[in-house]
mmCIF file of C-alpha atoms in Angstrom:
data_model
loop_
_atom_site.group_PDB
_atom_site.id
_atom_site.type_symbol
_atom_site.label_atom_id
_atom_site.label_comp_id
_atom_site.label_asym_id
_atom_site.label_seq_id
_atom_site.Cartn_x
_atom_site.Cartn_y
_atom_site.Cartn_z
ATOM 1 C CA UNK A 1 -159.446 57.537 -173.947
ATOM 2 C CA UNK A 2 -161.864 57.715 -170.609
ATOM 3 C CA UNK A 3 -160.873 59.887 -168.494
ATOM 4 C CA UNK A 4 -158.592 58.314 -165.841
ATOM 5 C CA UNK A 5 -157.956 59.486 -162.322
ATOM 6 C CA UNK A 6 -155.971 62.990 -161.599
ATOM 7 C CA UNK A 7 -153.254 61.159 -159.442
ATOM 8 C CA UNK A 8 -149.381 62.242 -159.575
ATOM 9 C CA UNK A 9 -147.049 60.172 -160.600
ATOM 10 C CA UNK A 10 -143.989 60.130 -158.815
ATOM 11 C CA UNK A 11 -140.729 61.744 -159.818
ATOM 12 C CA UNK A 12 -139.074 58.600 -161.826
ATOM 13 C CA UNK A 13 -142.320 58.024 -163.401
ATOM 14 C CA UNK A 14 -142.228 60.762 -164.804
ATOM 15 C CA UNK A 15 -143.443 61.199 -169.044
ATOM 16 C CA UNK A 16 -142.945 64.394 -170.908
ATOM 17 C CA UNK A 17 -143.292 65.022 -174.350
ATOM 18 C CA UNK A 18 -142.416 68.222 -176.072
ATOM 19 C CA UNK A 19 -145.351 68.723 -178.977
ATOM 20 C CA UNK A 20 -143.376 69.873 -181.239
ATOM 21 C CA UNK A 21 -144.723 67.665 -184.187
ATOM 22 C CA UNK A 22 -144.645 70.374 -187.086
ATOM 23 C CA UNK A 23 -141.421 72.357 -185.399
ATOM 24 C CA UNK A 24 -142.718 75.431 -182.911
ATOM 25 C CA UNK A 25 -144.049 78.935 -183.429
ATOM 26 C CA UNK A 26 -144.964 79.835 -180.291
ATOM 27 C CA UNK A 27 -143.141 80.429 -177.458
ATOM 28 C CA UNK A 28 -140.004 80.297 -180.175
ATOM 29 C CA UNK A 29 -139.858 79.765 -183.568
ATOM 30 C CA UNK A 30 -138.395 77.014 -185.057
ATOM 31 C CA UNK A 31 -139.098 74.868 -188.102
ATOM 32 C CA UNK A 32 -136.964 72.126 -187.381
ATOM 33 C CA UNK A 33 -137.079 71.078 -183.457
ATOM 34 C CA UNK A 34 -139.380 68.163 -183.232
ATOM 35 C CA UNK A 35 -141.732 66.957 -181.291
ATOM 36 C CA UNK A 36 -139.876 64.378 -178.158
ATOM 37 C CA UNK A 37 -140.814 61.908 -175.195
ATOM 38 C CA UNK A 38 -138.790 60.918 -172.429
ATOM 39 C CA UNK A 39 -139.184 58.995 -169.618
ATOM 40 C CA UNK A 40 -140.588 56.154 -171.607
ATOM 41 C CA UNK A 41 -139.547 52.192 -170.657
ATOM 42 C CA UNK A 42 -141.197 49.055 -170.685
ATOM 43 C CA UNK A 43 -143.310 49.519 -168.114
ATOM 44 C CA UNK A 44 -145.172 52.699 -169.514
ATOM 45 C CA UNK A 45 -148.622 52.449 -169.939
ATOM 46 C CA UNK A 46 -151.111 54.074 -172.880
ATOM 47 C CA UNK A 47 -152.376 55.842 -170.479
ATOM 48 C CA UNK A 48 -149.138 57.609 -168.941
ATOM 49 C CA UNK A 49 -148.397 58.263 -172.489
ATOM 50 C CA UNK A 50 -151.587 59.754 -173.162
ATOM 51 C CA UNK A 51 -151.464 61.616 -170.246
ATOM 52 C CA UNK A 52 -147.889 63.063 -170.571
ATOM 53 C CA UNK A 53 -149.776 64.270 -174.233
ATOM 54 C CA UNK A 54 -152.055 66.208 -172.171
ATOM 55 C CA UNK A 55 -149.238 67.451 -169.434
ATOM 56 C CA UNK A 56 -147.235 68.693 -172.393
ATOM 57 C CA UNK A 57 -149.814 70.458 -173.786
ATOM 58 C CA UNK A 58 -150.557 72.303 -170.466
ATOM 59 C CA UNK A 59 -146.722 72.788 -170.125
ATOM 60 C CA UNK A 60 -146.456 74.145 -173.269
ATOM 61 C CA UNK A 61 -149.605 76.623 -173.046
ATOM 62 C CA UNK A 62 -147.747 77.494 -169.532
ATOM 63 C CA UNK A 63 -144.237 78.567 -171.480
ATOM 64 C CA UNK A 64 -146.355 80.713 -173.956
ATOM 65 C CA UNK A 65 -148.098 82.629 -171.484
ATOM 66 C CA UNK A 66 -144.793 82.974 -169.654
ATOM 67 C CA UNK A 67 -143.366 84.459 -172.544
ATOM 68 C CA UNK A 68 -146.200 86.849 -173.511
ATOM 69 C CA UNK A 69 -145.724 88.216 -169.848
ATOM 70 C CA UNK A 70 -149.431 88.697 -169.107
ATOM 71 C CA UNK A 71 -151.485 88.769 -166.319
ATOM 72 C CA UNK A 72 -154.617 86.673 -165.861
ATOM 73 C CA UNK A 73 -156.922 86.504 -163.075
ATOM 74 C CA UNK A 74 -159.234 83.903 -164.712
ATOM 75 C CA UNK A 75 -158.789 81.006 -167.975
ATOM 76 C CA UNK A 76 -161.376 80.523 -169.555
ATOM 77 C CA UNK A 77 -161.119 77.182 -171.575
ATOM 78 C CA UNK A 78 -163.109 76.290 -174.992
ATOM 79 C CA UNK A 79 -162.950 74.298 -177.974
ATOM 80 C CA UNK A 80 -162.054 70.659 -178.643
ATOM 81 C CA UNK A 81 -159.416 70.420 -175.631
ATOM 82 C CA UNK A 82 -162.013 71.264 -173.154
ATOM 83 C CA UNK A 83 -164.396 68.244 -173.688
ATOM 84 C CA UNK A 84 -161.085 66.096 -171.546
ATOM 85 C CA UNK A 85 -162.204 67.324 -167.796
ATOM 86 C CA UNK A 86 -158.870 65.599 -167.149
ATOM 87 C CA UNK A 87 -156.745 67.908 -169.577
ATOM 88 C CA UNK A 88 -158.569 71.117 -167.810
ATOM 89 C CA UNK A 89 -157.835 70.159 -164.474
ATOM 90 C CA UNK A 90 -154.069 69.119 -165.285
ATOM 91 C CA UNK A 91 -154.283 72.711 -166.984
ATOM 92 C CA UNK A 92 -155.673 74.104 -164.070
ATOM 93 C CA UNK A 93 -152.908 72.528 -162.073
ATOM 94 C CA UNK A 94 -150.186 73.786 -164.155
ATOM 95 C CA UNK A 95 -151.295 77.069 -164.142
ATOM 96 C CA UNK A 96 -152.138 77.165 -160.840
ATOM 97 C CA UNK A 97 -154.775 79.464 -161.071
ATOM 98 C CA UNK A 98 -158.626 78.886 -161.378
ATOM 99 C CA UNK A 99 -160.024 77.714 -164.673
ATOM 100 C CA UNK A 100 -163.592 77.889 -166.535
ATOM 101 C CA UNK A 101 -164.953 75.541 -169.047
ATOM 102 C CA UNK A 102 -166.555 78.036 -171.514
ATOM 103 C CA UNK A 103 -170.217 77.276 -172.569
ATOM 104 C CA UNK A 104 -168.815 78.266 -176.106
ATOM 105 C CA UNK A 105 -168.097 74.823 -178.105
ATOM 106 C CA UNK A 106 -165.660 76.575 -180.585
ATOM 107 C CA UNK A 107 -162.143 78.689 -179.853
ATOM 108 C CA UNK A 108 -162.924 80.589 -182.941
ATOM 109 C CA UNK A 109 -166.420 81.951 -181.766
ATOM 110 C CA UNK A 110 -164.928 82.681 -178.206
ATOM 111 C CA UNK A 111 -162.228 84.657 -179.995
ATOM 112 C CA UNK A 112 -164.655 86.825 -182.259
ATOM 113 C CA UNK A 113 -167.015 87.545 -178.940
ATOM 114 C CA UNK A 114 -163.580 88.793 -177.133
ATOM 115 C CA UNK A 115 -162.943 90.837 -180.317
ATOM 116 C CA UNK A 116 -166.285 92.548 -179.711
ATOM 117 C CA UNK A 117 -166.125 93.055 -175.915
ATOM 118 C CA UNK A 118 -168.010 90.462 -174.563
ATOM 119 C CA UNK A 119 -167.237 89.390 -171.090
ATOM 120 C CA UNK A 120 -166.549 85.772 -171.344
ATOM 121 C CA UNK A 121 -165.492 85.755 -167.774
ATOM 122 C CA UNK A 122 -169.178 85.142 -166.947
ATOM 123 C CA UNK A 123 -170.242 82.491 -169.994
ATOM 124 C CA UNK A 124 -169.006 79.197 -167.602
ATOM 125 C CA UNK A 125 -170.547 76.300 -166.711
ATOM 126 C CA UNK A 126 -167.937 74.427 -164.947
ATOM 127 C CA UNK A 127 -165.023 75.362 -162.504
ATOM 128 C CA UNK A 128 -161.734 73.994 -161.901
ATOM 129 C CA UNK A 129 -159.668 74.769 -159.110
ATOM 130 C CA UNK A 130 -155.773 73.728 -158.767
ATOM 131 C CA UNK A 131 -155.987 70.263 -157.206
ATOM 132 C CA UNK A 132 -153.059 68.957 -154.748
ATOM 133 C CA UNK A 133 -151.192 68.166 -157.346
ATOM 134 C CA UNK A 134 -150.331 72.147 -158.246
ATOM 135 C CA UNK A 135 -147.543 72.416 -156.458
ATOM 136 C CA UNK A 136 -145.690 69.499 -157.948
ATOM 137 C CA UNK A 137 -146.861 70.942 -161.698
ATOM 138 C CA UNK A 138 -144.984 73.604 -160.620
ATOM 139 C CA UNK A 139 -141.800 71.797 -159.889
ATOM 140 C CA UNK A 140 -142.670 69.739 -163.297
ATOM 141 C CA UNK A 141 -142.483 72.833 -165.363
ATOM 142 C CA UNK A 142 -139.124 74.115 -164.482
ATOM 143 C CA UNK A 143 -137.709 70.512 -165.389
ATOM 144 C CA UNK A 144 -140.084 70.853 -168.684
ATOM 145 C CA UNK A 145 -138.329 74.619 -169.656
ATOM 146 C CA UNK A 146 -134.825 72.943 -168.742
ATOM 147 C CA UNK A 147 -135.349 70.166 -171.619
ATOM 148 C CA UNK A 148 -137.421 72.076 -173.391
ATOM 149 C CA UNK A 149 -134.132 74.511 -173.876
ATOM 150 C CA UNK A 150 -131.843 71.459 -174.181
ATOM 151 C CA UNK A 151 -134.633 69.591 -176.850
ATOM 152 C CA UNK A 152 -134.096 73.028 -179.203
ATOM 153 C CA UNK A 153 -130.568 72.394 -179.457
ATOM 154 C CA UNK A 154 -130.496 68.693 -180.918
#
């Protein structure tokens, strides 16, 4: 997909999709829940639906790190999700907080240079900075942990 412009959506355009494809482990377990859309009709295009992939994904990453209750001045993003500039920013978004595109081209080499104390803080070459569209993420997620909870259930 090229990356397509970071514009919001409004409110009953809305896509979500809960990636639950091989159940969850993480922020609950479950081997069963599934992975969901809504807010699909006619008039969706590939591109909403690829892009409610990528807002789920930041959604979800956002419920994990809400549940592991940890404080983070800085993200520091690697790996095959960062080569979509789009899915960092709508991460960045999310989060609300500032995120860096790690020079490091695999998660698994980032995780053994944390492992050994090096600072990755400073091994960026990009910056992303919550856009205007932060504050509505932020309105997006609560609605995501409400069906999120109700999606478990089914």
């Amino acid at each position: 997909m090229r990356e397509t412009r970071h514009v919001f959506r409004p409110w009953k355009q809305w896509h979500s999709i809960f990636p639950y494809l091989n159940g969850e482990r993480s922020p609950f377990n479950s081997s069963t829940v599934r992975a969901s859309f809504s807010g699909i009709s006619s008039g969706s295009s590939r591109n909403d639906i690829i892009r409610s992939v990528m807002e789920g994904i930041a959604f979800n990453l956002k419920h994990v790190y809400k549940e592991m209750n940890q404080g983070a001045e800085k993200i520091v993003i690697s790996g095959g999700g960062a080569e979509s500039k789009l899915l960092v920013q709508i991460i960045s978004d999310v989060f609300n907080k500032t995120v860096y595109l790690g020079n490091v081209n695999s998660t698994a080499y980032g995780a053994a240079l944390i492992s050994m104390g090096h600072d990755v803080k400073q091994d960026y070459h990009e910056v992303f900075e919550p856009s205007q569209n932060a504050a509505l993420y932020q309105e997006l997620f609560l609605k995501y942990l409400r069906s999120s909870s109700f999606i478990r259930k089914i």
